Structures are given as structure tokens and as C-alpha cells.
Short mmCIF file of C-alpha atoms in Angstrom, two decimals:
data_model
loop_
_atom_site.label_atom_id
_atom_site.label_comp_id
_atom_site.label_asym_id
_atom_site.label_seq_id
_atom_site.Cartn_x
_atom_site.Cartn_y
_atom_site.Cartn_z
CA MET I 1 43.03 17.77 -0.27
CA SER I 2 39.71 19.59 -0.32
CA GLU I 3 37.12 19.15 -3.05
CA SER I 4 37.46 22.82 -4.04
CA SER I 5 41.23 22.39 -4.48
CA LEU I 6 40.76 19.33 -6.68
CA LEU I 7 38.21 21.23 -8.76
CA ALA I 8 40.63 24.15 -9.23
CA ILE I 9 43.41 21.80 -10.32
CA SER I 10 41.22 19.92 -12.78
CA THR I 11 39.91 23.18 -14.20
CA GLY I 12 43.45 24.47 -14.65
CA LEU I 13 44.42 21.31 -16.56
CA LYS I 14 41.52 21.64 -18.98
CA PRO I 15 42.34 23.45 -22.25
CA LEU I 16 40.70 26.89 -22.64
CA SER I 17 39.07 26.51 -19.23
CA ARG I 18 38.87 30.29 -18.77
CA LEU I 19 36.72 30.74 -21.87
CA GLN I 20 32.98 30.24 -22.03
CA HIS I 21 33.29 28.47 -25.38
CA PRO I 22 36.27 27.41 -27.60
CA ARG I 23 35.05 29.72 -30.36
CA ASP I 24 35.96 32.62 -28.09
CA VAL I 25 39.56 32.02 -29.17
CA ILE I 26 38.50 33.51 -32.51
CA ARG I 27 36.00 36.00 -31.13
CA GLN I 28 38.52 37.44 -28.65
CA PHE I 29 41.59 37.31 -30.92
CA THR I 30 43.43 40.64 -31.34
CA PRO I 31 46.51 41.84 -33.28
CA ASN I 32 48.42 41.82 -29.97
CA TRP I 33 49.24 38.18 -30.69
CA PHE I 34 51.49 39.21 -33.59
CA THR I 35 53.93 40.61 -31.02
CA VAL I 36 54.68 36.96 -30.22
CA VAL I 37 55.90 36.53 -33.81
CA MET I 38 57.93 39.75 -33.59
CA GLY I 39 59.56 38.69 -30.34
CA THR I 40 60.35 35.11 -31.36
CA GLY I 41 61.62 36.25 -34.75
CA VAL I 42 63.94 38.89 -33.35
CA VAL I 43 65.42 36.38 -30.90
CA ALA I 44 66.21 34.13 -33.87
CA LEU I 45 67.89 37.03 -35.70
CA ALA I 46 69.84 38.10 -32.62
CA LEU I 47 71.11 34.60 -31.85
CA ASP I 48 72.18 34.24 -35.48
CA ARG I 49 74.44 37.31 -35.12
CA LEU I 50 76.50 35.72 -32.32
CA PRO I 51 79.56 33.74 -33.52
CA ALA I 52 79.17 31.22 -30.68
CA THR I 53 75.65 30.42 -31.84
CA HIS I 54 76.89 29.42 -35.31
CA ASP I 55 79.34 26.94 -33.80
CA LEU I 56 77.32 25.46 -30.94
CA LEU I 57 73.62 26.12 -31.53
CA ALA I 58 73.29 26.59 -35.28
CA PRO I 59 69.83 24.94 -35.59
CA VAL I 60 68.31 27.08 -32.82
CA PRO I 61 67.91 30.38 -34.73
CA LEU I 62 66.54 28.54 -37.76
CA GLY I 63 64.10 26.61 -35.59
CA LEU I 64 62.88 29.77 -33.89
CA TRP I 65 62.41 31.48 -37.24
CA LEU I 66 60.42 28.52 -38.61
CA ALA I 67 58.28 28.59 -35.46
CA SER I 68 57.67 32.29 -36.07
CA VAL I 69 56.54 31.58 -39.63
CA LEU I 70 54.11 28.94 -38.39
CA LEU I 71 52.76 31.29 -35.72
CA PHE I 72 52.33 34.10 -38.23
CA VAL I 73 50.34 31.95 -40.64
CA THR I 74 48.20 30.60 -37.78
CA PHE I 75 47.50 34.06 -36.38
CA CYS I 76 46.59 35.41 -39.82
CA LEU I 77 44.07 32.61 -40.27
CA VAL I 78 42.55 33.08 -36.81
CA TYR I 79 42.35 36.85 -37.09
CA GLY I 80 40.92 36.57 -40.59
CA ALA I 81 38.30 34.17 -39.22
CA ARG I 82 37.34 36.75 -36.60
CA TRP I 83 36.59 39.30 -39.31
CA ILE I 84 34.53 36.73 -41.20
CA PHE I 85 32.52 35.23 -38.35
CA PHE I 86 32.51 38.05 -35.79
CA PHE I 87 32.63 41.12 -37.99
CA ASP I 88 30.64 43.43 -35.71
CA GLY I 89 32.96 42.73 -32.79
CA ALA I 90 36.12 42.87 -34.90
CA ARG I 91 35.41 46.33 -36.27
CA ARG I 92 35.18 47.77 -32.76
CA ILE I 93 38.98 47.84 -32.77
CA PHE I 94 39.01 51.04 -34.83
CA GLY I 95 37.50 52.96 -31.94
CA HIS I 96 39.71 51.50 -29.22
CA SER I 97 42.53 53.81 -28.21
CA THR I 98 44.98 51.04 -27.28
CA VAL I 99 44.26 47.82 -29.16
CA SER I 100 44.11 49.62 -32.52
CA MET I 101 47.79 50.53 -32.11
CA PHE I 102 48.67 46.85 -32.39
CA PHE I 103 47.71 46.77 -36.05
CA GLY I 104 51.32 47.84 -36.51
CA ALA I 105 52.45 44.49 -35.11
CA ILE I 106 51.22 42.71 -38.25
CA PRO I 107 53.57 44.33 -40.81
CA MET I 108 56.38 44.39 -38.24
CA ALA I 109 55.98 40.65 -37.73
CA LEU I 110 56.06 40.12 -41.49
CA ALA I 111 59.21 42.28 -41.79
CA THR I 112 60.91 40.21 -39.10
CA LEU I 113 60.08 37.04 -41.01
CA LEU I 114 61.39 38.57 -44.25
CA ASN I 115 64.68 39.37 -42.53
CA GLY I 116 64.91 35.76 -41.45
CA LEU I 117 64.02 34.57 -44.94
CA LEU I 118 66.93 36.53 -46.41
CA ILE I 119 69.28 35.06 -43.79
CA PHE I 120 68.10 31.46 -43.47
CA GLY I 121 66.49 30.95 -46.89
CA PRO I 122 69.35 30.94 -49.45
CA PRO I 123 70.93 27.60 -48.38
CA TYR I 124 67.58 25.89 -48.93
CA LEU I 125 65.78 28.01 -51.54
CA GLY I 126 68.64 29.51 -53.54
CA SER I 127 67.59 32.28 -55.92
CA GLU I 128 63.93 31.64 -55.11
CA THR I 129 64.53 33.38 -51.78
CA VAL I 130 64.65 36.82 -53.38
CA ARG I 131 61.75 36.06 -55.72
CA ILE I 132 59.61 35.25 -52.70
CA ALA I 133 60.87 38.10 -50.56
CA LEU I 134 60.50 40.96 -53.05
CA PRO I 135 56.69 40.91 -53.54
CA LEU I 136 56.17 40.23 -49.85
CA TRP I 137 58.33 43.26 -49.03
CA TRP I 138 56.27 45.54 -51.26
CA ILE I 139 53.11 44.24 -49.62
CA ASP I 140 54.69 45.02 -46.28
CA VAL I 141 55.53 48.54 -47.47
CA VAL I 142 51.85 49.13 -48.24
CA LEU I 143 50.75 47.70 -44.89
CA ALA I 144 53.32 49.82 -43.03
CA MET I 145 52.20 53.03 -44.71
CA ILE I 146 48.55 52.23 -44.04
CA CYS I 147 49.33 51.77 -40.35
CA ALA I 148 51.51 54.88 -40.19
CA VAL I 149 48.76 57.07 -41.65
CA ALA I 150 45.43 55.40 -40.85
CA ILE I 151 45.98 54.75 -37.14
CA PRO I 152 47.04 58.35 -36.34
CA TYR I 153 44.07 59.52 -38.44
CA LEU I 154 41.76 57.43 -36.26
CA MET I 155 43.44 58.90 -33.19
CA PHE I 156 42.73 62.42 -34.45
CA THR I 157 39.18 61.85 -35.65
CA ARG I 158 37.48 58.93 -33.93
CA GLN I 159 39.24 57.90 -30.75
CA GLU I 160 39.54 59.65 -27.41
CA HIS I 161 42.99 60.25 -25.96
CA ARG I 162 44.33 62.15 -22.99
CA ILE I 163 47.91 63.04 -22.19
CA ASP I 164 47.69 61.40 -18.76
CA GLN I 165 46.64 58.12 -20.42
CA MET I 166 49.39 58.16 -23.02
CA THR I 167 51.87 55.25 -23.15
CA ALA I 168 54.65 54.21 -25.51
CA VAL I 169 52.06 52.04 -27.31
CA TRP I 170 51.50 55.14 -29.46
CA LEU I 171 54.79 54.25 -31.15
CA LEU I 172 53.61 50.92 -32.59
CA PRO I 173 51.92 52.11 -35.81
CA VAL I 174 54.71 54.64 -36.40
CA VAL I 175 57.71 52.33 -35.90
CA THR I 176 56.34 49.91 -38.48
CA ALA I 177 57.76 51.90 -41.40
CA GLU I 178 61.36 51.88 -40.16
CA VAL I 179 61.21 48.16 -39.40
CA VAL I 180 60.22 47.56 -43.02
CA ALA I 181 62.99 49.96 -44.09
CA VAL I 182 65.59 47.72 -42.43
CA SER I 183 64.19 44.77 -44.36
CA GLY I 184 64.58 46.78 -47.55
CA GLY I 185 68.21 47.43 -46.72
CA LEU I 186 68.80 43.70 -46.39
CA LEU I 187 66.84 42.88 -49.54
CA ALA I 188 68.24 45.47 -51.97
CA PRO I 189 71.79 44.06 -52.35
CA ALA I 190 70.35 40.62 -53.11
CA LEU I 191 68.37 41.91 -56.12
CA VAL I 192 69.75 41.51 -59.64
CA GLY I 193 68.42 44.54 -61.54
CA GLU I 194 69.90 47.97 -60.76
CA SER I 195 66.51 49.63 -61.15
CA GLN I 196 64.97 47.25 -58.61
CA GLN I 197 67.82 47.85 -56.20
CA LEU I 198 67.48 51.61 -56.52
CA ALA I 199 63.70 51.50 -56.08
CA VAL I 200 63.95 49.39 -52.94
CA ILE I 201 66.75 51.40 -51.32
CA VAL I 202 65.13 54.78 -52.05
CA THR I 203 61.79 53.52 -50.71
CA SER I 204 63.56 52.26 -47.61
CA PHE I 205 65.14 55.64 -46.92
CA VAL I 206 61.71 57.25 -47.33
CA LEU I 207 60.18 54.76 -44.91
CA TRP I 208 62.92 55.58 -42.39
CA GLY I 209 62.06 59.25 -42.81
CA VAL I 210 58.36 58.57 -42.36
CA SER I 211 58.97 56.81 -39.05
CA VAL I 212 61.95 58.08 -37.08
CA PRO I 213 61.20 61.84 -36.86
CA LEU I 214 57.61 61.15 -35.82
CA ALA I 215 58.73 58.55 -33.29
CA LEU I 216 61.19 61.02 -31.76
CA SER I 217 58.41 63.58 -31.39
CA ILE I 218 56.23 61.01 -29.63
CA LEU I 219 59.11 60.15 -27.29
CA ALA I 220 59.47 63.83 -26.38
CA ILE I 221 55.80 64.01 -25.47
CA LEU I 222 56.10 60.75 -23.54
CA VAL I 223 58.87 62.20 -21.36
CA LEU I 224 56.64 65.20 -20.61
CA ARG I 225 53.69 62.94 -19.85
CA MET I 226 55.66 60.89 -17.32
CA ALA I 227 57.06 64.01 -15.68
CA LEU I 228 53.58 65.47 -15.23
CA HIS I 229 51.53 62.33 -14.53
CA ASN I 230 54.04 59.71 -13.32
CA LEU I 231 54.23 56.14 -14.63
CA PRO I 232 51.44 54.28 -16.47
CA PRO I 233 49.43 51.67 -14.53
CA ARG I 234 51.17 48.38 -13.76
CA GLU I 235 49.18 46.57 -16.47
CA MET I 236 51.19 48.65 -18.96
CA ALA I 237 54.54 48.05 -17.23
CA ALA I 238 56.22 46.64 -20.34
CA SER I 239 55.28 49.69 -22.42
CA SER I 240 58.30 51.62 -21.13
CA TRP I 241 60.54 49.26 -23.13
CA LEU I 242 58.76 50.10 -26.37
CA SER I 243 60.76 53.34 -26.49
CA LEU I 244 63.83 51.28 -27.35
CA GLY I 245 62.10 50.10 -30.54
CA PRO I 246 62.34 53.20 -32.76
CA LEU I 247 65.80 54.07 -31.44
CA GLY I 248 67.29 50.61 -31.91
CA THR I 249 65.59 50.12 -35.26
CA GLY I 250 66.47 53.64 -36.36
CA ALA I 251 70.15 53.07 -35.56
CA LEU I 252 70.14 49.65 -37.20
CA GLY I 253 68.40 51.12 -40.25
CA LEU I 254 71.05 53.81 -40.73
CA LEU I 255 73.82 51.21 -40.62
CA VAL I 256 72.08 48.69 -42.87
CA LEU I 257 70.85 51.28 -45.39
CA GLY I 258 74.20 53.04 -45.37
CA GLN I 259 76.06 49.83 -46.15
CA ALA I 260 73.58 48.66 -48.78
CA GLY I 261 72.67 52.03 -50.24
CA GLY I 262 76.17 53.34 -50.90
CA PRO I 263 77.13 50.99 -53.75
CA ILE I 264 73.61 51.11 -55.21
CA LEU I 265 73.50 54.90 -55.30
CA ALA I 266 77.07 54.99 -56.63
CA ALA I 267 76.02 52.76 -59.52
CA GLY I 268 73.13 55.15 -60.11
CA GLY I 269 75.37 58.16 -60.63
CA PHE I 270 76.27 59.27 -57.10
CA PRO I 271 79.92 58.23 -56.71
CA ALA I 272 80.37 59.89 -53.31
CA ALA I 273 77.42 58.03 -51.78
CA PRO I 274 79.33 55.10 -50.17
CA GLU I 275 81.62 57.26 -48.05
CA ILE I 276 78.94 59.81 -47.18
CA LEU I 277 76.43 57.18 -46.13
CA ARG I 278 79.03 55.24 -44.19
CA ILE I 279 80.06 58.23 -42.09
CA THR I 280 76.65 59.84 -41.62
CA GLY I 281 75.06 56.47 -41.00
CA LEU I 282 77.53 55.61 -38.27
CA ILE I 283 77.29 59.02 -36.58
CA GLY I 284 73.50 58.99 -36.73
CA ALA I 285 73.37 55.42 -35.43
CA LEU I 286 75.62 56.28 -32.49
CA ILE I 287 73.42 59.26 -31.59
CA LEU I 288 70.24 57.17 -31.68
CA TRP I 289 72.00 54.36 -29.82
CA GLY I 290 73.04 56.79 -27.09
CA TYR I 291 69.47 58.04 -26.72
CA GLY I 292 68.42 54.41 -26.56
CA ALA I 293 70.94 53.76 -23.78
CA TRP I 294 69.19 56.40 -21.69
CA TRP I 295 65.81 54.76 -22.27
CA PHE I 296 67.30 51.33 -21.56
CA LEU I 297 68.61 52.39 -18.15
CA LEU I 298 65.40 54.24 -17.35
CA SER I 299 63.32 51.22 -18.35
CA LEU I 300 65.39 48.99 -16.08
CA ALA I 301 64.76 51.30 -13.13
CA VAL I 302 61.06 51.55 -13.95
CA THR I 303 60.76 47.77 -14.29
CA VAL I 304 62.34 47.20 -10.87
CA ARG I 305 59.83 49.60 -9.38
CA TYR I 306 56.93 47.82 -11.07
CA LEU I 307 58.16 44.37 -10.00
CA ARG I 308 58.25 45.40 -6.37
CA ALA I 309 54.54 46.20 -6.58
CA GLY I 310 53.73 43.10 -8.64
CA VAL I 311 53.02 43.03 -12.35
CA PRO I 312 50.18 40.88 -13.72
CA PHE I 313 51.11 38.84 -16.78
CA ASN I 314 49.48 39.70 -20.09
CA LEU I 315 50.45 39.78 -23.75
CA GLY I 316 51.94 43.21 -23.13
CA TRP I 317 54.98 41.43 -21.67
CA TRP I 318 56.09 40.81 -25.25
CA GLY I 319 56.84 44.53 -25.22
CA TYR I 320 60.03 43.60 -23.38
CA ILE I 321 61.26 41.41 -26.22
CA PHE I 322 61.22 43.05 -29.65
CA PRO I 323 62.51 46.50 -28.62
CA LEU I 324 65.36 44.93 -26.66
CA GLY I 325 66.04 42.63 -29.61
CA VAL I 326 66.44 45.40 -32.19
CA TYR I 327 68.56 47.40 -29.74
CA ALA I 328 70.81 44.36 -29.28
CA LEU I 329 71.08 43.94 -33.06
CA ALA I 330 71.99 47.62 -33.44
CA THR I 331 74.64 47.22 -30.73
CA LEU I 332 76.18 44.21 -32.46
CA ARG I 333 76.13 45.99 -35.83
CA ILE I 334 77.87 49.05 -34.35
CA GLY I 335 80.49 46.72 -32.92
CA GLU I 336 81.07 45.21 -36.36
CA VAL I 337 81.34 48.60 -38.07
CA THR I 338 83.57 50.26 -35.48
CA GLU I 339 85.49 47.09 -34.54
CA LEU I 340 85.19 48.14 -30.90
CA SER I 341 85.07 45.06 -28.69
CA GLY I 342 83.03 46.91 -26.05
CA PHE I 343 80.01 47.02 -28.33
CA ALA I 344 80.48 43.37 -29.26
CA TRP I 345 80.54 42.28 -25.62
CA LEU I 346 77.65 44.55 -24.70
CA GLY I 347 75.64 43.26 -27.65
CA ALA I 348 76.29 39.67 -26.58
CA GLY I 349 75.14 40.51 -23.06
CA LEU I 350 71.96 42.08 -24.39
CA VAL I 351 71.29 38.98 -26.51
CA GLY I 352 71.73 36.85 -23.38
CA LEU I 353 69.25 39.02 -21.47
CA LEU I 354 66.91 38.93 -24.46
CA THR I 355 66.98 35.13 -24.61
CA LEU I 356 66.30 34.81 -20.89
CA LEU I 357 63.33 37.18 -21.09
CA TRP I 358 62.00 35.35 -24.14
CA LEU I 359 62.09 32.02 -22.29
CA VAL I 360 60.17 33.46 -19.32
CA VAL I 361 57.57 35.23 -21.43
CA SER I 362 57.15 32.28 -23.81
CA VAL I 363 56.47 29.81 -21.01
CA ARG I 364 53.92 32.09 -19.41
CA THR I 365 52.30 32.77 -22.78
CA LEU I 366 51.95 29.06 -23.53
CA ARG I 367 50.38 28.50 -20.13
CA GLY I 368 48.02 31.45 -20.51
CA ALA I 369 47.03 30.44 -24.03
CA TYR I 370 46.37 26.85 -22.92
CA ARG I 371 44.05 28.08 -20.19
CA GLY I 372 42.47 30.62 -22.52
CA GLU I 373 43.03 33.54 -20.17
CA LEU I 374 45.07 35.49 -22.72
CA PHE I 375 42.28 35.56 -25.28
CA VAL I 376 40.74 38.85 -24.22
CA SER I 377 39.56 41.60 -26.54
CA PRO I 378 39.13 44.91 -24.64
CA CYS I 379 37.10 46.16 -27.60
CA LEU I 380 34.26 43.84 -26.53
CA ALA I 381 34.08 45.11 -22.95
CA GLY I 382 30.46 45.69 -22.11
CA ALA I 383 29.30 44.12 -25.38
#
């Protein structure tokens, strides 16, 4: 074996070998990393919804959720350190037309963890689960609204965008609100006070309204963009799957909020609410799910095309995971509500595909993080 080959192998085995200095882990850290938490968390939630998982692999979803919590805390500390020690570089994100969109990944990651807390927490924490979740949810509401308003404001006033450069990444700050809305639908029934329940469920419906109509308008523009300018570059190959996010989450939100909101609104003086929300929620969810099915099939075709040309690995690959995860959860929930076995089987198949993709992306992420090649902040280009 040649000396150059041995040098390449030894360099590859060295931690963070692609970075000039270990502190570049902090200097180059971006909110993109929170998509790892979103993806791992949604896999835990999806596996928990499968009956077979409860019987055969019960510790797996809990373990994945705990790993997501650990990752979230670690990423918060690292990203906070970047703002403390590399403030001038960190603030460049506000002017970057792509990386700034990933601010939405932070509250979405927190919402995913809150969902897991409400599912996995009660056997271990009891009533403390809700006491922990409620203030965190309100914090997440504030973060989601900041992202939903501030990032588009930056797009309109500070950043430069062109229709031919548009990708589904535009959806990230917008979808945040509906992801938090789903968490509110899970949290509200667990609360004790009627006033708290009503406040949470009404806020959740408002968050859904903030997000879904705007997301649908962005999707309409995205279809026009692809018709006029063809597909995005291969580095953004996974972005086509992001379109499943608002549709899957929107459908899931209607079902969850409809189920939770009916009894709460009925107790608040609206006796017809349970039946109205049940029917309208199901119809609305089916419509959004059908639109999502179109995007799912299109994304499959687009992905095959990209793979033939070769797709370089980057953190954007996590864009395959979370959108598919929420779409799988919506599919399973529709199966439960309608009692149609077709949705149950399809949902199980989607969870299987989701798990396989998560394994592939996780392994490649661990390898890239070990080498340091994934710690890249486009905001610092030319700095």
C-alpha cells in the first residue's frame, strides 16, 4: 500500500480531521443540526404507533426519544456557544437566504420532544409530565410565531431571493406553527383546568391557521417554479420531500385537534363541537393527505432521477426523514379513525421505509460528524 493511501486512511480515522481546529465545530455550527433531532424524534413517535413495536421492540421508541432529548440539549449548548464566542459570524445567518430558514427546526425539534414526553413520560414522571410540558409548550408557541413572522420579514426586507432559486426550504419557518399545534392537541386533554384546556386548544387552532394556508400558497408557487425552471440542484435533492411536511402535519393536526378539541369546546358551551370537528377534521385530513400522496409519488420519481446522477451527502438528507414521518403518522391516524385496514397497512409500510431511511442517514451523519465534514456554515463563505 502506498504512503499516500496510508496517510488518507489515518487522516480519515482521526476525529474532526476535515476541520482546521476543533473549535470550528462551534464556529461552523448551524440550526440545520436540529433536523437530526426532528428526524430521530419522529421515528420514535412513528414506531410507537405500530402495535408490533409495543410487543417486540418496546424499548426502541423510548431509547430513540431519549437520544433525541440528549441531542437537543447538546445542540442548544453548542449553538448557544457559537453566539457567545463567535457572535459576528453567527449573526450572518440573518442575511443568508437558505440557512436562516432552518431556525424553524429549533421549535419543531422541541415540539417533537414534547410529543414524546406526553407519550413516554407518564409511566415515569406521573403528573409531573404535564407540569413540565405546559410551560415548554408555551415557550415553543412563542418560538414558532417568531419564526413564522421574523424569517419571512427577513426574506422581504434583507435577503435576496429569486424564483429560479426557490426550494421547499421556504416551508421550514412556516410549518413550525402547525407542528406546535399538533403538540397542543396532545397536551390539552391531559390538562386539569378547563380554562387551561380551552386556552391551549384555541391557540393550537390559531397556530394551524397561521401555518397551513401559507404553506399551501408556497407549495403552489413551488409547483410553478419547478415547471418553469426544472428541479433544484442535486445538493438540494432532499428538499422535494419537505413538501410532505405541511400536508402530513396539517392532516395530523386536524385529526388530533378535532379529537381533543371537541369535548373541550363542548364543555365551554359549544355542544355541537365534537361531531362537527370529527367530520370536518376527517374530511380536511383526507384532502390534505391526498395532496400529500401526489407530492409523495412525485418526490419518489424526483429522487430516483437525482440518484441516477449521484447525490452528495449533507445534512439536507434529514429532509427525507421528518416529512415522511409526519405523513406516516397522519396515515396511521386516518386508519385508526376510519378503521380502514388499507391505511393501517400503508402507514406501517411508510414507517418501515422511514426507519430504513433513518438508519442510512444516521450512519452517514455519524461518519460525517466524526470526520468534521458536516460542520460547514455557508454564512461564513468568503469570511
